[in-house]
PDB file of C-alpha atoms in Angstrom:
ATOM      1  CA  UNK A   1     -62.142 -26.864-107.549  1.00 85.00           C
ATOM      2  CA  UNK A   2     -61.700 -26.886-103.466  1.00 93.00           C
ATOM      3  CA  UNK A   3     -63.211 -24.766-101.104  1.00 96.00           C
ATOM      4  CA  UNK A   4     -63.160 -23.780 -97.732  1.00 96.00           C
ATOM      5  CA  UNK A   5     -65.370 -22.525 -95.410  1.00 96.00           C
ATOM      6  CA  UNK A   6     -64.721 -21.023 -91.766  1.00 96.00           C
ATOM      7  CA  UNK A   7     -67.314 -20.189 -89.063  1.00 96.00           C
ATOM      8  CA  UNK A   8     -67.793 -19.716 -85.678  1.00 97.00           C
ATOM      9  CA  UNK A   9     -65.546 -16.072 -85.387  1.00 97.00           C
ATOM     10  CA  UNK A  10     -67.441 -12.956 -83.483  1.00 97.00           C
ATOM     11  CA  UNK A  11     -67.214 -10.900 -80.140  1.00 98.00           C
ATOM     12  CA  UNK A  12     -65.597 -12.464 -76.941  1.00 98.00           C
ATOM     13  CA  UNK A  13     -64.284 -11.046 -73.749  1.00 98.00           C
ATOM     14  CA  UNK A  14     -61.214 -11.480 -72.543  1.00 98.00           C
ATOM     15  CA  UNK A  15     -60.692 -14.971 -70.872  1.00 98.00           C
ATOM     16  CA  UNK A  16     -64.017 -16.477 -72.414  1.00 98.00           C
ATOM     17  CA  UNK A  17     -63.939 -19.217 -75.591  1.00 98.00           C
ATOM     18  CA  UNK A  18     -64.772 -19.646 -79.101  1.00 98.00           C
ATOM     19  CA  UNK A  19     -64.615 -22.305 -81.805  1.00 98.00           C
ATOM     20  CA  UNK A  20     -63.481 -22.480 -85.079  1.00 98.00           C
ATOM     21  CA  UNK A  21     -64.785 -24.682 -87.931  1.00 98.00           C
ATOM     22  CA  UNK A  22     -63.722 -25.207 -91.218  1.00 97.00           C
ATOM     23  CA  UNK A  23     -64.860 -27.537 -93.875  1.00 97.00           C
ATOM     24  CA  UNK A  24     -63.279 -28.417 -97.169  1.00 96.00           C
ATOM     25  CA  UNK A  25     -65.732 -29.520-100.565  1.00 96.00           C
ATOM     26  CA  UNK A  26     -64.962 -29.953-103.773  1.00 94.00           C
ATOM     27  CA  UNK A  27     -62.677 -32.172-106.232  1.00 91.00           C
ATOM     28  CA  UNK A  28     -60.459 -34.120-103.325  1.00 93.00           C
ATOM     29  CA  UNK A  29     -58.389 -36.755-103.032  1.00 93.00           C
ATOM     30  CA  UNK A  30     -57.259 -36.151 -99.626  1.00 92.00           C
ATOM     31  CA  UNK A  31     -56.230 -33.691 -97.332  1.00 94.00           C
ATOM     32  CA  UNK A  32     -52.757 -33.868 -96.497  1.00 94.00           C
ATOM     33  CA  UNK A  33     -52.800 -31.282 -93.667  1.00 95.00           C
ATOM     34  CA  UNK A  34     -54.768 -28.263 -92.227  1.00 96.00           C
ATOM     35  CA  UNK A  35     -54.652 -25.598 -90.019  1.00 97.00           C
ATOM     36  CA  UNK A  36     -55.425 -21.788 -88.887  1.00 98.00           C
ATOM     37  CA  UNK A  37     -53.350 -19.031 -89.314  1.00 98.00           C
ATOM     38  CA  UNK A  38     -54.536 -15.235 -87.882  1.00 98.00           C
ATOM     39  CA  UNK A  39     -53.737 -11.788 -89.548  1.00 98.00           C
ATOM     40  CA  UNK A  40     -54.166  -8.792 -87.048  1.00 96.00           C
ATOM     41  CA  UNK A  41     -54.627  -5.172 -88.914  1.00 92.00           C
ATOM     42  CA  UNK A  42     -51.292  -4.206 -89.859  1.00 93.00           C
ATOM     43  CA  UNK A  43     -49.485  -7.228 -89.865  1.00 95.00           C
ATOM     44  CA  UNK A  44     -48.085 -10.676 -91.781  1.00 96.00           C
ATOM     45  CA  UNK A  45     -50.216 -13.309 -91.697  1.00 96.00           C
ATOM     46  CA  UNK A  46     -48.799 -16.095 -88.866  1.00 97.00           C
ATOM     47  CA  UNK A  47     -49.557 -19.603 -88.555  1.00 97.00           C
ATOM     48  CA  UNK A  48     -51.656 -20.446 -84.934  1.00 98.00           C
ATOM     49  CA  UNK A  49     -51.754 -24.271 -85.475  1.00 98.00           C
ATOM     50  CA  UNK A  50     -51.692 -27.292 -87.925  1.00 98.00           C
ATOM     51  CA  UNK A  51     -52.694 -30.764 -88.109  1.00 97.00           C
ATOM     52  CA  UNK A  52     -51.852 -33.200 -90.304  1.00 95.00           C
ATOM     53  CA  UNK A  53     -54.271 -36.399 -91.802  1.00 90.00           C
ATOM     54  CA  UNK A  54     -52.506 -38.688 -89.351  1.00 91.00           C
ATOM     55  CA  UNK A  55     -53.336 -36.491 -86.376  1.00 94.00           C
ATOM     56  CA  UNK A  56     -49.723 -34.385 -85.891  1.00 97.00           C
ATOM     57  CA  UNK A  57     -50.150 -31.032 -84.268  1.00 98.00           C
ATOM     58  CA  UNK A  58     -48.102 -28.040 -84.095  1.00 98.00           C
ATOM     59  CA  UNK A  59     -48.750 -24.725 -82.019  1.00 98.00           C
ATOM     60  CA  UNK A  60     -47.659 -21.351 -82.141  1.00 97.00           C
ATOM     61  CA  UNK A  61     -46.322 -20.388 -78.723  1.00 97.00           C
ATOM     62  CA  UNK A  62     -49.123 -18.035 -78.102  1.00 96.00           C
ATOM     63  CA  UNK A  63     -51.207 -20.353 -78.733  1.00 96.00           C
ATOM     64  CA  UNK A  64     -49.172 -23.187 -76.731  1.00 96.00           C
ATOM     65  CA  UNK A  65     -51.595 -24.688 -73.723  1.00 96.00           C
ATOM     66  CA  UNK A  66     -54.703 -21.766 -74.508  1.00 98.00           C
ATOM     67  CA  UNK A  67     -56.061 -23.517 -78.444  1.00 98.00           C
ATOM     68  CA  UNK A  68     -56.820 -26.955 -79.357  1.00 98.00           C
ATOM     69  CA  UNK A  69     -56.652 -28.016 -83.147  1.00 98.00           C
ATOM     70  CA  UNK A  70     -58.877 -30.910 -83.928  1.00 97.00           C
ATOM     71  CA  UNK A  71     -60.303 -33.014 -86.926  1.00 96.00           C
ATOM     72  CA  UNK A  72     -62.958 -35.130 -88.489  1.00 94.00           C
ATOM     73  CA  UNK A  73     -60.803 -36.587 -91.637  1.00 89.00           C
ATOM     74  CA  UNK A  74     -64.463 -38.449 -92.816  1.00 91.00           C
ATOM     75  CA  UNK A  75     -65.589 -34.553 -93.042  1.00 93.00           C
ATOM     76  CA  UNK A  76     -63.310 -32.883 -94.330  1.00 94.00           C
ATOM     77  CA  UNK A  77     -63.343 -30.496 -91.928  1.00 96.00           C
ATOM     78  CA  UNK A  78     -60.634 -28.784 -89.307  1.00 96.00           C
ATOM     79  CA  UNK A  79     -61.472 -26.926 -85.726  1.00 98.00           C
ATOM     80  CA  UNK A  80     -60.198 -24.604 -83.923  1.00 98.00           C
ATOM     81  CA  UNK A  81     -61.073 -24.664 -79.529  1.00 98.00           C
ATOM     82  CA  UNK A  82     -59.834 -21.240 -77.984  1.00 98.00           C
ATOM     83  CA  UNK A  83     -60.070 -20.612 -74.114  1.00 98.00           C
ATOM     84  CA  UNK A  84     -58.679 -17.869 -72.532  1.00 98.00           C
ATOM     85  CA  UNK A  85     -58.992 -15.410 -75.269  1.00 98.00           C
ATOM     86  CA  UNK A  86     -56.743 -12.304 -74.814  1.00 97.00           C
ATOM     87  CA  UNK A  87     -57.202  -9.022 -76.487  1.00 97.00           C
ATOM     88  CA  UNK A  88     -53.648  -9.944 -78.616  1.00 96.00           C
ATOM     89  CA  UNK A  89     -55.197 -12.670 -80.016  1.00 97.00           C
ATOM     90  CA  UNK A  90     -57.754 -10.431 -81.894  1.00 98.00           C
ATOM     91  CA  UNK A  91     -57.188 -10.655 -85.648  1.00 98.00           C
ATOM     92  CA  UNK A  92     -58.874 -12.320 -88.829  1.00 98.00           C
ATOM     93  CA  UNK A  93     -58.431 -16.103 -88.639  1.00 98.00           C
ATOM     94  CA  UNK A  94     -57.771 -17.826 -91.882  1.00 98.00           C
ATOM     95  CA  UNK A  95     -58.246 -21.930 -92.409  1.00 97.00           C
ATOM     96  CA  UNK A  96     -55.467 -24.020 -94.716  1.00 96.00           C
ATOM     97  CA  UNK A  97     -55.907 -26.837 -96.078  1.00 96.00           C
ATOM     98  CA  UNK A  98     -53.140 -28.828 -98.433  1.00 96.00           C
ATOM     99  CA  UNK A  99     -54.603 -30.891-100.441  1.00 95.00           C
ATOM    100  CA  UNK A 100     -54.333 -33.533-103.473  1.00 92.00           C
ATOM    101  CA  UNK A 101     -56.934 -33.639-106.135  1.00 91.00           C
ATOM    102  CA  UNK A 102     -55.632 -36.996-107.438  1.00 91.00           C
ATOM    103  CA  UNK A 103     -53.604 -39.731-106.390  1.00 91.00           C
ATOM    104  CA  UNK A 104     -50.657 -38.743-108.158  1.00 93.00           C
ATOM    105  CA  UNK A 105     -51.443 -34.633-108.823  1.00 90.00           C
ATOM    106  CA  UNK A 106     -49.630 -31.885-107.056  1.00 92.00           C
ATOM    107  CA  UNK A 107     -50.455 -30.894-103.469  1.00 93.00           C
ATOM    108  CA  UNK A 108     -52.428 -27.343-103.689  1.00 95.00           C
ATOM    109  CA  UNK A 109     -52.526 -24.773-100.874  1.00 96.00           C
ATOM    110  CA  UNK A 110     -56.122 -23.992-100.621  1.00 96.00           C
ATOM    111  CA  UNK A 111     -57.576 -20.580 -98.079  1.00 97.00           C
ATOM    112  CA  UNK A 112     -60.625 -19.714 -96.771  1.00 97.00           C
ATOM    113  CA  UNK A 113     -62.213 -15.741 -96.616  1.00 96.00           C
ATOM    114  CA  UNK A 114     -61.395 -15.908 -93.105  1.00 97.00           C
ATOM    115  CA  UNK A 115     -63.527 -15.080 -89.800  1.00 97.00           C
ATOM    116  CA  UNK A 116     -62.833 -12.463 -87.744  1.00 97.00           C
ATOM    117  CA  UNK A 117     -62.120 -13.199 -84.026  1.00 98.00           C
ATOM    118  CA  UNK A 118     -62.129 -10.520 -81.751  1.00 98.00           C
ATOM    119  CA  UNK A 119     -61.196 -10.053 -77.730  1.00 98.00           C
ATOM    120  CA  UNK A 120     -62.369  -7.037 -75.593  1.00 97.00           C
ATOM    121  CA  UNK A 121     -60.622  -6.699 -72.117  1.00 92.00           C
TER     122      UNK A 121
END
């Protein structure tokens, strides 16, 4: 069984920075990738960034230039640097993880409760 747990969320104002943590326990093999996706009242869940074991990164545009993703592999655990918040970026922020249990087992989709980020102007 694989868990994940997300901290660091709460009240910014606009322009200002927070940071996102995420760690992974349980029954694992290895991670395969991770990231942070954000859900906003209202709407579908979108994906903000990933990064895989080997270090590849992808970025939403939004997020393009404004959010580092980061890892410590020996930790199991993911981050997430935001500067220059903006009131759109004010949602629930969710960690991923994809992960194998066993050498040769399927790779599972694993979420955290998610952390709620949120932006005043």
């Amino acid at each position: 069984q694989v868990q994940l747990v997300e901290s660091g969320g709460g009240l910014v104002q606009a322009g200002g920075s927070l940071r996102l943590s995420c760690a992974a326990s349980g029954s694992i093999f290895s991670i395969n990738a991770m990231g942070w996706y954000r859900q906003a009242p209202g709407t579908q869940r979108e994906l903000v960034a990933t990064i895989t074991r080997g270090g590849i990164t992808t970025y939403a545009d939004s997020a393009k230039g404004r959010f580092t993703i980061s890892r410590d592999n020996a930790k199991n655990t993911v981050y997430l640097q935001m500067n220059s918040l903006k009131p759109e970026d004010t949602a629930v922020y969710y960690c991923d993880a994809k992960i194998l249990q066993t050498r040769w087992g399927a790779e599972l989709r694993y979420w955290g409760q998610g952390t709620q980020v949120t932006v005043s102007s």
